[in-house]
Amino acid sequence: MTRGREGSTTSSATPPPHVVLCDPPVTFARAEAPDDPSGAGSSGAPAQSRFFFDEANDWVIAHEETVANDDDDDDDATTTGRLRCHPLPPRGLARRAASGAASRVPPRPVSIRVPKGPALDARVSPQWKPGLDRRDFRVAPRLVAIKRSDVAIDVYRVNVDDDDGDDDDGVARGGHSCARYELRRAGERILFFFWSLAPGVDLVVVTTRGLEQYACAGCWEAPAEDDDAAAVTLGGGASRANAEGEAPTSQVPKTELALVPVGEKRMKGERPVGWCAYDVDSKLVMLGSGPGHARLNAWQFSAAGAIKLPRFDLPRDAAGAAGEIDPASPRDSSAMLRGEDVRLFTLYGRVFLAVADRPRGELALHRVHRDALVKERVVNLSPLLLYTEGALPRGVRLDLSVVDNVLCVHAAGSGLVSAIDVAAVHTVSSNEPNGDDDDGVRSGDLPVGEAKPLGATPCRLGGAPADVRGLTFVGADVVVDVATGRAWKLALDLRAASDVAGGEGGGV
């Protein structure tokens, strides 16, 4: 099946945009040629800075390495690495350029000097206490984790140096201020990692074999009663309480940074973990393993503690081709459920697992409860992703965003987006209303319905650049233009969305 842009199911008249980019964007630096800072005289296009998205802090992080020569001697050249953390504006309604939003200046990026070396991903520990400035490294201790390879993560304590004469907000050094996580078994690799707010758990690492939990020892400094009483406590919830000025429970002499294992779940006897999905709003992480990667294990790492949910198995009609795999049959990669087809997100305070059923050309939305996985909504993808009816081809990318409790489906490379309000639905059966109580929900309590977009046709993404082919959608509501090094928050223009839903008759 080929994409159907030539025989598009959408009309030529594109409705006005109701999903827009919030101005002004944040701009992350591009790597320049050393002898030509402008890049205009280089033989090729200047290399892009590698960027990452930090969900916990809502930062776009760019990793840069600069080489400084002393006295024009190449032997004295030193390489300095930095993480430039660009804060994005808080979620909310769009403030268009017409309302003066374009004149606002984005916040100054946070700069962290780090040891040189490759960086495949990076995340900074969030402020443990609500209300603290995410850009502040003085009030409470902070850590930064950098994925150096598919098998190694370096964790650094971020110090504040006022005498260095630079504009860095923090400095991450090696030695006693660094701890390394490393996989040593052949064939295993790191899929994902994130910082945890759960008491006793600081860092969570997901690998192809399972999930590992660590506390950071020797990093959360406790307040000293005098100049000679500097001490730290062990990692986890108690240590963070001490760092915030509460009564310490135990203190030990200051030691080097170390990762202390506090929990592990290995998928023994099963096929390796094929994908991992994480929702920062609910602090829920889900792993897919077993036959077809349709066997689900989930944990929630909230301030109330680390909670392991029961194991779920996607039914055959939910997992598509993955559900038809015989566990005893040889592995077929084409029939596996892939990470690119799975998303976790929160809508109206409820956690949903979205699974693209490519054979049917549908997006199934499953509500995640404490003790059940319930299929609640179905979305027909062909008119939204601009391909011909039928199975969703493997080459058609699925990009999803959540903006003001509205699910947005992006047609890759077109600059078009469809907004779906999952709260309004055309039900297939007329079951009795459900009380929506997590303690009593079981499969079959809620009617399955078809969710439709607000407009009959996809709309233009408001404020998008002329060339939309480089747009990348990360997190819940962030758009990054890799070609120009810019990032925006998405917002919903409620007035335009209301006009489209009421005027076209395509709303729910």
Coordinates of C-alpha atoms in Angstrom, one line a residue:
M1 CA 0.0 0.0 0.0
T2 CA 1.4 3.4 -0.9
R3 CA 0.7 6.8 0.5
G4 CA -2.3 8.5 -1.0
R5 CA -1.2 12.1 -1.2
E6 CA -2.0 12.1 -4.9
G7 CA -5.5 10.9 -4.2
S8 CA -5.8 12.8 -1.0
T9 CA -8.9 12.2 1.0
T10 CA -8.9 15.8 2.1
S11 CA -10.4 18.7 0.3
S12 CA -8.4 21.5 -1.3
A13 CA -9.9 24.1 1.0
T14 CA -7.9 23.9 4.2
P15 CA -9.7 25.1 7.3
P16 CA -8.1 27.9 9.4
P17 CA -5.5 26.7 11.9
H18 CA -6.7 25.8 15.3
V19 CA -3.4 24.2 16.5
V20 CA -0.7 26.9 16.6
L21 CA 2.9 27.4 17.5
C22 CA 3.5 29.7 20.5
D23 CA 5.8 32.6 19.7
P24 CA 8.6 33.3 20.3
P25 CA 10.5 30.1 19.8
V26 CA 13.6 29.1 21.7
T27 CA 16.7 28.8 19.6
F28 CA 19.4 26.3 20.2
A29 CA 22.9 26.9 18.7
R30 CA 24.2 25.3 15.6
A31 CA 27.8 23.8 15.4
E32 CA 29.9 26.3 13.4
A33 CA 33.1 25.7 11.4
P34 CA 36.1 26.8 13.6
D35 CA 37.6 29.0 10.9
D36 CA 34.3 30.5 9.8
P37 CA 31.9 31.3 12.6
S38 CA 29.2 32.3 10.2
G39 CA 29.4 29.0 8.3
A40 CA 28.9 30.9 5.0
G41 CA 32.4 30.0 3.6
S42 CA 32.4 26.3 4.6
S43 CA 32.4 23.7 2.0
G44 CA 29.3 22.0 3.3
A45 CA 26.4 22.9 5.6
P46 CA 27.4 23.5 9.2
A47 CA 26.7 20.5 11.4
Q48 CA 23.6 20.6 13.7
S49 CA 23.9 20.6 17.4
R50 CA 22.6 17.4 18.8
F51 CA 19.5 18.1 20.8
F52 CA 17.4 16.2 23.4
F53 CA 14.1 16.8 25.1
D54 CA 14.0 16.8 28.9
E55 CA 10.4 16.1 29.8
A56 CA 10.8 16.6 33.6
N57 CA 12.1 20.2 33.2
D58 CA 10.4 21.0 29.9
W59 CA 13.8 21.8 28.4
V60 CA 15.3 21.4 24.9
I61 CA 18.9 20.5 25.6
A62 CA 21.6 21.0 23.0
H63 CA 25.0 19.4 23.5
E64 CA 27.9 21.4 22.3
E65 CA 31.7 20.8 22.2
T66 CA 34.2 23.6 21.6
V67 CA 37.9 23.3 21.1
A68 CA 40.2 26.0 22.5
N69 CA 43.8 26.3 21.5
D70 CA 46.4 27.8 23.9
D71 CA 49.2 29.9 22.2
D72 CA 48.2 28.4 18.8
D73 CA 49.7 25.1 19.9
D74 CA 47.5 22.2 18.7
D75 CA 49.0 20.0 21.5
D76 CA 47.5 22.4 24.1
A77 CA 44.0 22.2 22.6
T78 CA 41.3 21.5 25.1
T79 CA 37.8 20.3 24.4
T80 CA 35.0 21.6 26.6
G81 CA 31.5 20.1 26.5
R82 CA 28.4 22.1 27.5
L83 CA 24.7 21.3 27.8
R84 CA 22.6 24.4 26.8
C85 CA 19.2 23.9 28.4
H86 CA 16.5 26.0 26.8
P87 CA 13.3 26.4 29.0
L88 CA 10.1 26.3 27.1
P89 CA 7.1 28.4 28.1
P90 CA 4.4 26.8 30.3
R91 CA 1.4 25.1 28.8
G92 CA -1.6 27.3 28.0
L93 CA -3.5 29.0 25.2
A94 CA -1.7 30.4 22.2
R95 CA -0.4 34.0 22.4
R96 CA -0.2 35.0 18.8
A97 CA 2.1 37.6 17.3
A98 CA -0.8 39.9 16.9
S99 CA -1.3 40.1 20.7
G100 CA 2.4 41.1 21.2
A101 CA 3.8 37.7 22.0
A102 CA 6.5 38.1 19.4
S103 CA 8.1 40.9 21.4
R104 CA 8.6 38.7 24.4
V105 CA 12.1 37.5 24.9
P106 CA 12.6 33.7 25.7
P107 CA 14.2 32.9 29.0
R108 CA 18.0 32.7 29.1
P109 CA 19.2 29.1 28.5
V110 CA 20.8 27.2 31.4
S111 CA 24.4 26.3 30.7
I112 CA 26.1 23.3 32.3
R113 CA 29.7 22.5 31.6
V114 CA 30.3 18.8 31.3
P115 CA 33.3 16.5 30.6
K116 CA 34.0 15.9 26.9
G117 CA 32.6 12.9 25.2
P118 CA 29.7 11.7 23.1
A119 CA 26.1 12.4 24.3
L120 CA 23.2 10.4 22.9
D121 CA 20.8 11.7 25.5
A122 CA 20.8 13.9 28.6
R123 CA 18.5 14.7 31.5
V124 CA 18.8 17.0 34.5
S125 CA 17.3 16.0 37.8
P126 CA 14.2 18.2 38.4
Q127 CA 13.7 20.3 41.5
W128 CA 12.4 17.9 44.2
K129 CA 10.3 20.6 45.9
P130 CA 7.3 22.2 44.0
G131 CA 7.7 25.9 43.5
L132 CA 11.5 26.0 43.1
D133 CA 12.9 27.5 39.9
R134 CA 13.9 24.8 37.5
R135 CA 16.8 27.0 36.4
D136 CA 18.2 27.3 39.9
F137 CA 21.2 25.1 40.9
R138 CA 21.9 26.8 44.2
V139 CA 18.9 26.2 46.4
A140 CA 19.0 22.4 46.1
P141 CA 21.5 19.8 44.8
R142 CA 21.1 18.8 41.1
L143 CA 22.4 15.9 39.0
V144 CA 22.8 15.5 35.3
A145 CA 22.7 12.1 33.5
I146 CA 24.3 11.7 30.1
K147 CA 24.0 8.7 28.0
R148 CA 27.4 8.1 26.5
S149 CA 26.6 5.0 24.5
D150 CA 24.0 2.2 24.2
V151 CA 25.5 0.6 27.3
A152 CA 26.7 3.5 29.5
I153 CA 25.3 6.4 31.4
D154 CA 27.4 8.9 33.3
V155 CA 25.8 10.7 36.3
Y156 CA 27.4 13.9 37.5
R157 CA 26.8 16.1 40.5
V158 CA 26.3 19.7 39.3
N159 CA 28.4 22.2 41.3
V160 CA 28.1 26.0 41.2
D161 CA 31.5 27.8 40.7
D162 CA 31.5 31.6 41.0
D163 CA 35.2 32.0 40.4
D164 CA 35.6 30.5 37.0
G165 CA 34.9 33.7 35.1
D166 CA 32.4 32.1 32.7
D167 CA 28.6 32.3 32.4
D168 CA 27.9 28.6 33.2
D169 CA 25.2 28.0 35.7
G170 CA 26.7 24.8 36.9
V171 CA 29.8 22.6 36.4
A172 CA 29.7 18.7 36.2
R173 CA 33.1 17.1 36.8
G174 CA 34.5 13.6 36.9
G175 CA 36.2 11.9 39.8
H176 CA 34.2 11.7 43.0
S177 CA 31.4 13.8 41.5
C178 CA 30.7 11.2 38.8
A179 CA 29.1 7.7 38.9
R180 CA 28.8 5.4 35.9
Y181 CA 26.0 3.0 34.9
E182 CA 27.2 0.3 32.5
L183 CA 25.7 -2.8 31.0
R184 CA 28.1 -5.7 30.9
R185 CA 26.1 -8.5 29.4
A186 CA 26.5 -9.0 25.6
G187 CA 23.5 -8.0 23.5
E188 CA 21.8 -5.7 26.0
R189 CA 21.3 -2.0 25.5
I190 CA 19.7 1.0 27.1
L191 CA 16.3 2.0 25.8
F192 CA 15.4 4.9 28.1
F193 CA 16.2 6.5 31.5
F194 CA 14.5 9.2 33.6
W195 CA 14.7 10.8 37.0
S196 CA 12.2 9.6 39.6
L197 CA 10.3 11.5 42.4
A198 CA 9.4 8.3 44.2
P199 CA 11.0 8.0 47.7
G200 CA 14.0 5.8 47.7
V201 CA 14.3 5.8 43.9
D202 CA 16.3 8.5 42.1
L203 CA 17.2 7.1 38.6
V204 CA 15.3 4.6 36.5
V205 CA 16.9 2.8 33.6
V206 CA 15.0 0.7 31.1
T207 CA 17.1 -1.8 29.1
T208 CA 16.3 -4.6 26.6
R209 CA 16.1 -7.0 29.5
G210 CA 14.0 -5.1 32.0
L211 CA 13.8 -2.1 34.4
E212 CA 16.4 -1.1 37.0
Q213 CA 16.0 1.4 39.9
Y214 CA 18.8 3.2 41.6
A215 CA 19.3 5.6 44.5
C216 CA 22.1 8.1 44.3
A217 CA 24.4 8.0 47.3
G218 CA 26.7 10.9 48.2
C219 CA 24.9 13.5 46.2
W220 CA 22.1 15.1 48.2
E221 CA 23.9 17.5 50.6
A222 CA 22.4 17.9 54.0
P223 CA 22.5 21.4 55.6
A224 CA 25.6 21.8 57.8
E225 CA 25.2 23.0 61.3
D226 CA 28.6 24.7 61.2
D227 CA 31.4 25.1 58.7
D228 CA 33.0 21.9 59.7
A229 CA 29.9 19.7 59.7
A230 CA 29.3 19.3 56.0
A231 CA 27.7 15.9 55.4
V232 CA 25.4 14.1 53.0
T233 CA 22.7 11.4 53.3
L234 CA 22.1 8.4 51.2
G235 CA 20.0 8.7 48.1
G236 CA 16.2 8.6 47.9
G237 CA 13.3 10.4 49.5
A238 CA 15.0 11.0 52.9
S239 CA 18.1 12.6 51.3
R240 CA 15.9 14.9 49.2
A241 CA 14.1 16.0 52.4
N242 CA 17.3 16.8 54.0
A243 CA 18.5 18.9 51.0
E244 CA 15.4 21.0 51.4
G245 CA 16.2 21.9 54.9
E246 CA 14.0 19.4 56.8
A247 CA 15.3 17.4 59.8
P248 CA 17.9 14.9 58.6
T249 CA 17.3 11.2 59.5
S250 CA 20.9 10.0 59.0
Q251 CA 24.1 11.6 58.0
V252 CA 27.4 10.1 56.8
P253 CA 30.7 11.8 55.9
K254 CA 30.8 13.2 52.4
T255 CA 31.6 10.4 49.9
E256 CA 31.9 10.0 46.2
L257 CA 28.9 9.8 44.1
A258 CA 27.5 6.2 43.7
L259 CA 24.5 4.5 42.2
V260 CA 23.0 2.0 44.7
P261 CA 20.6 -0.6 43.2
V262 CA 17.2 -0.6 45.0
G263 CA 15.1 -2.6 42.6
E264 CA 15.2 -4.6 39.4
K265 CA 12.7 -6.4 37.1
R266 CA 14.3 -8.7 34.5
M267 CA 12.1 -10.3 31.9
K268 CA 13.3 -13.8 32.6
G269 CA 12.4 -16.5 30.1
E270 CA 10.7 -13.9 27.8
R271 CA 11.7 -12.2 24.6
P272 CA 13.7 -9.0 25.3
V273 CA 12.0 -5.7 25.9
G274 CA 11.1 -4.2 22.5
W275 CA 9.9 -0.8 23.4
C276 CA 9.3 1.6 26.3
A277 CA 6.8 4.4 26.7
Y278 CA 6.8 7.1 29.4
D279 CA 4.3 9.7 30.4
V280 CA 5.8 12.5 32.5
D281 CA 2.4 13.8 33.7
S282 CA 1.4 10.5 35.4
K283 CA 5.0 9.4 36.0
L284 CA 4.0 6.1 34.4
V285 CA 6.4 3.9 32.4
M286 CA 5.4 0.9 30.3
L287 CA 7.5 -1.8 28.7
G288 CA 6.5 -4.2 25.9
S289 CA 8.0 -7.7 25.9
G290 CA 7.0 -11.3 25.2
P291 CA 5.4 -12.6 22.0
G292 CA 4.9 -9.7 19.6
H293 CA 6.1 -7.3 22.3
A294 CA 2.4 -7.1 23.4
R295 CA 3.0 -8.2 27.0
L296 CA 2.9 -5.0 29.1
N297 CA 4.6 -4.3 32.4
A298 CA 4.1 -0.9 34.0
W299 CA 5.3 1.1 37.0
Q300 CA 4.3 4.5 38.4
F301 CA 7.0 6.5 40.1
S302 CA 5.2 9.4 41.8
A303 CA 5.9 11.2 45.1
A304 CA 3.6 8.7 46.8
G305 CA 6.0 5.9 46.0
A306 CA 7.0 3.4 43.3
I307 CA 3.9 1.2 42.3
K308 CA 4.0 -1.9 40.1
L309 CA 0.9 -2.3 38.1
P310 CA -0.4 -5.8 37.2
R311 CA 0.9 -7.3 34.0
F312 CA -1.4 -6.6 31.0
D313 CA -1.6 -8.4 27.7
L314 CA -2.9 -6.5 24.7
P315 CA -5.8 -8.5 23.1
R316 CA -5.5 -9.7 19.5
D317 CA -7.7 -7.0 18.2
A318 CA -5.6 -4.3 20.0
A319 CA -2.2 -5.6 19.1
G320 CA -3.0 -6.1 15.5
A321 CA -0.5 -8.4 13.8
A322 CA 1.4 -8.7 17.1
G323 CA -1.5 -10.5 18.8
E324 CA -1.5 -13.2 16.2
I325 CA 1.9 -14.5 17.0
D326 CA 2.4 -18.0 18.3
P327 CA 4.8 -17.9 21.3
A328 CA 6.5 -21.0 20.0
S329 CA 7.0 -19.7 16.5
P330 CA 10.2 -18.1 15.3
R331 CA 10.5 -14.3 15.8
D332 CA 9.1 -12.2 13.0
S333 CA 10.2 -8.6 13.2
S334 CA 7.6 -7.4 10.8
A335 CA 4.8 -8.7 13.2
M336 CA 6.3 -7.1 16.3
L337 CA 4.6 -4.1 18.0
R338 CA 7.1 -1.3 17.7
G339 CA 7.8 1.7 19.9
E340 CA 7.0 4.1 17.0
D341 CA 3.4 2.8 17.1
V342 CA 2.9 3.2 20.9
R343 CA 2.4 6.3 23.0
L344 CA 1.4 7.0 26.7
F345 CA -0.3 10.3 27.5
T346 CA -2.7 12.0 29.9
L347 CA -6.0 13.5 28.9
Y348 CA -8.4 15.0 31.4
G349 CA -6.4 13.5 34.2
R350 CA -6.7 10.0 32.7
V351 CA -3.8 7.9 31.4
F352 CA -4.2 6.5 27.9
L353 CA -2.1 4.0 25.9
A354 CA -2.4 4.7 22.2
V355 CA -1.6 1.8 19.9
A356 CA -1.5 2.0 16.1
D357 CA -3.2 -1.0 14.5
R358 CA -1.5 -0.8 11.1
P359 CA -3.4 -3.8 9.5
R360 CA -6.7 -2.0 10.3
G361 CA -5.4 1.5 9.8
E362 CA -6.7 2.5 13.2
L363 CA -5.4 4.1 16.4
A364 CA -6.8 2.4 19.5
L365 CA -6.9 4.3 22.7
H366 CA -6.8 2.1 25.8
R367 CA -7.5 3.6 29.3
V368 CA -4.9 2.5 31.8
H369 CA -6.4 1.8 35.2
R370 CA -4.7 0.4 38.3
D371 CA -6.0 -3.1 37.6
A372 CA -7.2 -3.1 34.0
L373 CA -6.5 -2.0 30.5
V374 CA -9.8 -0.9 28.8
K375 CA -10.2 -0.1 25.1
E376 CA -12.3 3.1 24.9
R377 CA -11.7 4.9 21.7
V378 CA -10.9 4.1 18.0
V379 CA -9.6 6.7 15.5
N380 CA -9.6 6.1 11.7
L381 CA -6.1 7.2 10.6
S382 CA -6.3 7.3 6.8
P383 CA -7.9 10.8 6.5
L384 CA -5.7 12.2 9.2
L385 CA -2.3 10.9 7.9
L386 CA -3.3 11.5 4.2
Y387 CA -3.0 8.0 2.8
T388 CA -5.4 5.7 1.0
E389 CA -7.9 3.7 2.9
G390 CA -6.8 0.3 4.3
A391 CA -3.7 -0.8 6.2
L392 CA -1.4 1.8 7.5
P393 CA 1.9 1.4 5.6
R394 CA 5.1 1.0 7.7
G395 CA 6.6 4.0 6.0
V396 CA 3.8 6.4 7.2
R397 CA 5.0 8.0 10.5
L398 CA 2.7 8.5 13.4
D399 CA 3.2 11.8 15.3
L400 CA 0.9 12.5 18.2
S401 CA 0.7 15.5 20.5
V402 CA -1.6 16.5 23.5
V403 CA -2.6 20.1 23.7
D404 CA -5.1 21.4 26.2
N405 CA -6.5 17.9 26.7
V406 CA -7.0 17.5 22.9
L407 CA -5.2 14.8 21.0
C408 CA -3.4 16.0 17.8
V409 CA -2.5 13.8 14.9
H410 CA 0.2 15.2 12.6
A411 CA 0.5 14.2 9.0
A412 CA 4.3 14.0 8.7
G413 CA 6.0 16.3 6.2
S414 CA 2.8 18.1 5.3
G415 CA 2.3 20.7 8.0
L416 CA -1.3 19.5 8.5
V417 CA -2.8 18.5 11.9
S418 CA -6.1 17.0 13.1
A419 CA -7.4 17.7 16.6
I420 CA -9.5 15.1 18.4
D421 CA -11.5 15.6 21.6
V422 CA -11.7 12.1 23.1
A423 CA -14.2 13.2 25.7
A424 CA -16.8 13.4 22.9
V425 CA -17.3 10.2 21.0
H426 CA -19.8 8.4 18.7
T427 CA -20.5 5.3 20.7
V428 CA -21.0 2.0 19.0
S429 CA -23.1 0.4 21.7
S430 CA -25.5 2.1 24.2
N431 CA -24.2 0.6 27.5
E432 CA -25.1 2.2 30.8
P433 CA -22.8 5.1 31.9
N434 CA -19.8 4.1 33.9
G435 CA -18.9 5.8 37.2
D436 CA -15.2 5.9 36.2
D437 CA -14.0 4.5 39.5
D438 CA -10.5 3.1 39.2
D439 CA -11.2 0.6 42.0
G440 CA -14.1 -1.0 40.2
V441 CA -13.4 -0.7 36.4
R442 CA -13.1 -3.9 34.5
S443 CA -13.0 -4.7 30.8
G444 CA -16.4 -4.2 29.2
D445 CA -17.6 -1.5 31.5
L446 CA -17.1 1.3 29.0
P447 CA -18.6 1.4 25.5
V448 CA -16.0 1.5 22.6
G449 CA -16.6 4.5 20.3
E450 CA -15.1 6.1 17.3
A451 CA -13.4 9.4 18.0
K452 CA -13.6 12.0 15.2
P453 CA -11.5 15.1 14.6
L454 CA -13.0 18.6 15.2
G455 CA -12.8 19.4 11.5
A456 CA -13.7 17.2 8.6
T457 CA -10.3 17.8 7.0
P458 CA -6.8 18.4 8.6
C459 CA -5.9 22.0 9.2
R460 CA -2.6 23.9 8.7
L461 CA -0.3 24.1 11.7
G462 CA -0.5 27.8 12.6
G463 CA 2.8 29.7 12.6
A464 CA 4.7 26.8 11.0
P465 CA 7.9 27.6 9.0
A466 CA 7.7 27.4 5.2
D467 CA 9.7 24.2 5.1
V468 CA 7.9 21.8 7.4
R469 CA 9.8 18.7 6.4
G470 CA 12.3 19.1 9.3
L471 CA 9.7 19.4 12.1
T472 CA 10.0 16.8 14.9
F473 CA 7.3 16.3 17.5
V474 CA 8.7 15.5 21.0
G475 CA 7.1 15.2 24.4
A476 CA 3.4 16.0 24.8
D477 CA 3.3 19.4 23.1
V478 CA 6.7 20.4 21.7
V479 CA 7.7 20.9 18.1
V480 CA 11.4 21.2 17.1
D481 CA 12.6 22.4 13.7
V482 CA 15.9 20.6 13.3
A483 CA 16.9 22.5 10.2
T484 CA 16.9 25.9 11.8
G485 CA 17.5 25.0 15.5
R486 CA 14.2 26.3 16.9
A487 CA 11.6 24.8 19.2
W488 CA 8.0 25.9 20.1
K489 CA 5.2 24.9 22.4
L490 CA 1.9 23.9 20.8
A491 CA -1.3 25.5 21.8
L492 CA -5.0 25.3 20.9
D493 CA -6.8 28.3 19.5
L494 CA -10.2 27.5 21.2
R495 CA -12.1 30.1 19.2
A496 CA -10.8 28.8 15.8
A497 CA -11.4 25.2 17.0
S498 CA -14.9 26.0 18.0
D499 CA -15.6 27.7 14.6
V500 CA -14.2 24.7 12.7
A501 CA -16.2 22.1 14.7
G502 CA -19.4 24.1 14.4
G503 CA -19.0 25.3 10.8
E504 CA -17.9 22.1 9.1
G505 CA -20.2 19.6 10.8
G506 CA -17.2 17.3 11.2
G507 CA -17.0 17.7 15.0
V508 CA -17.9 15.1 17.5

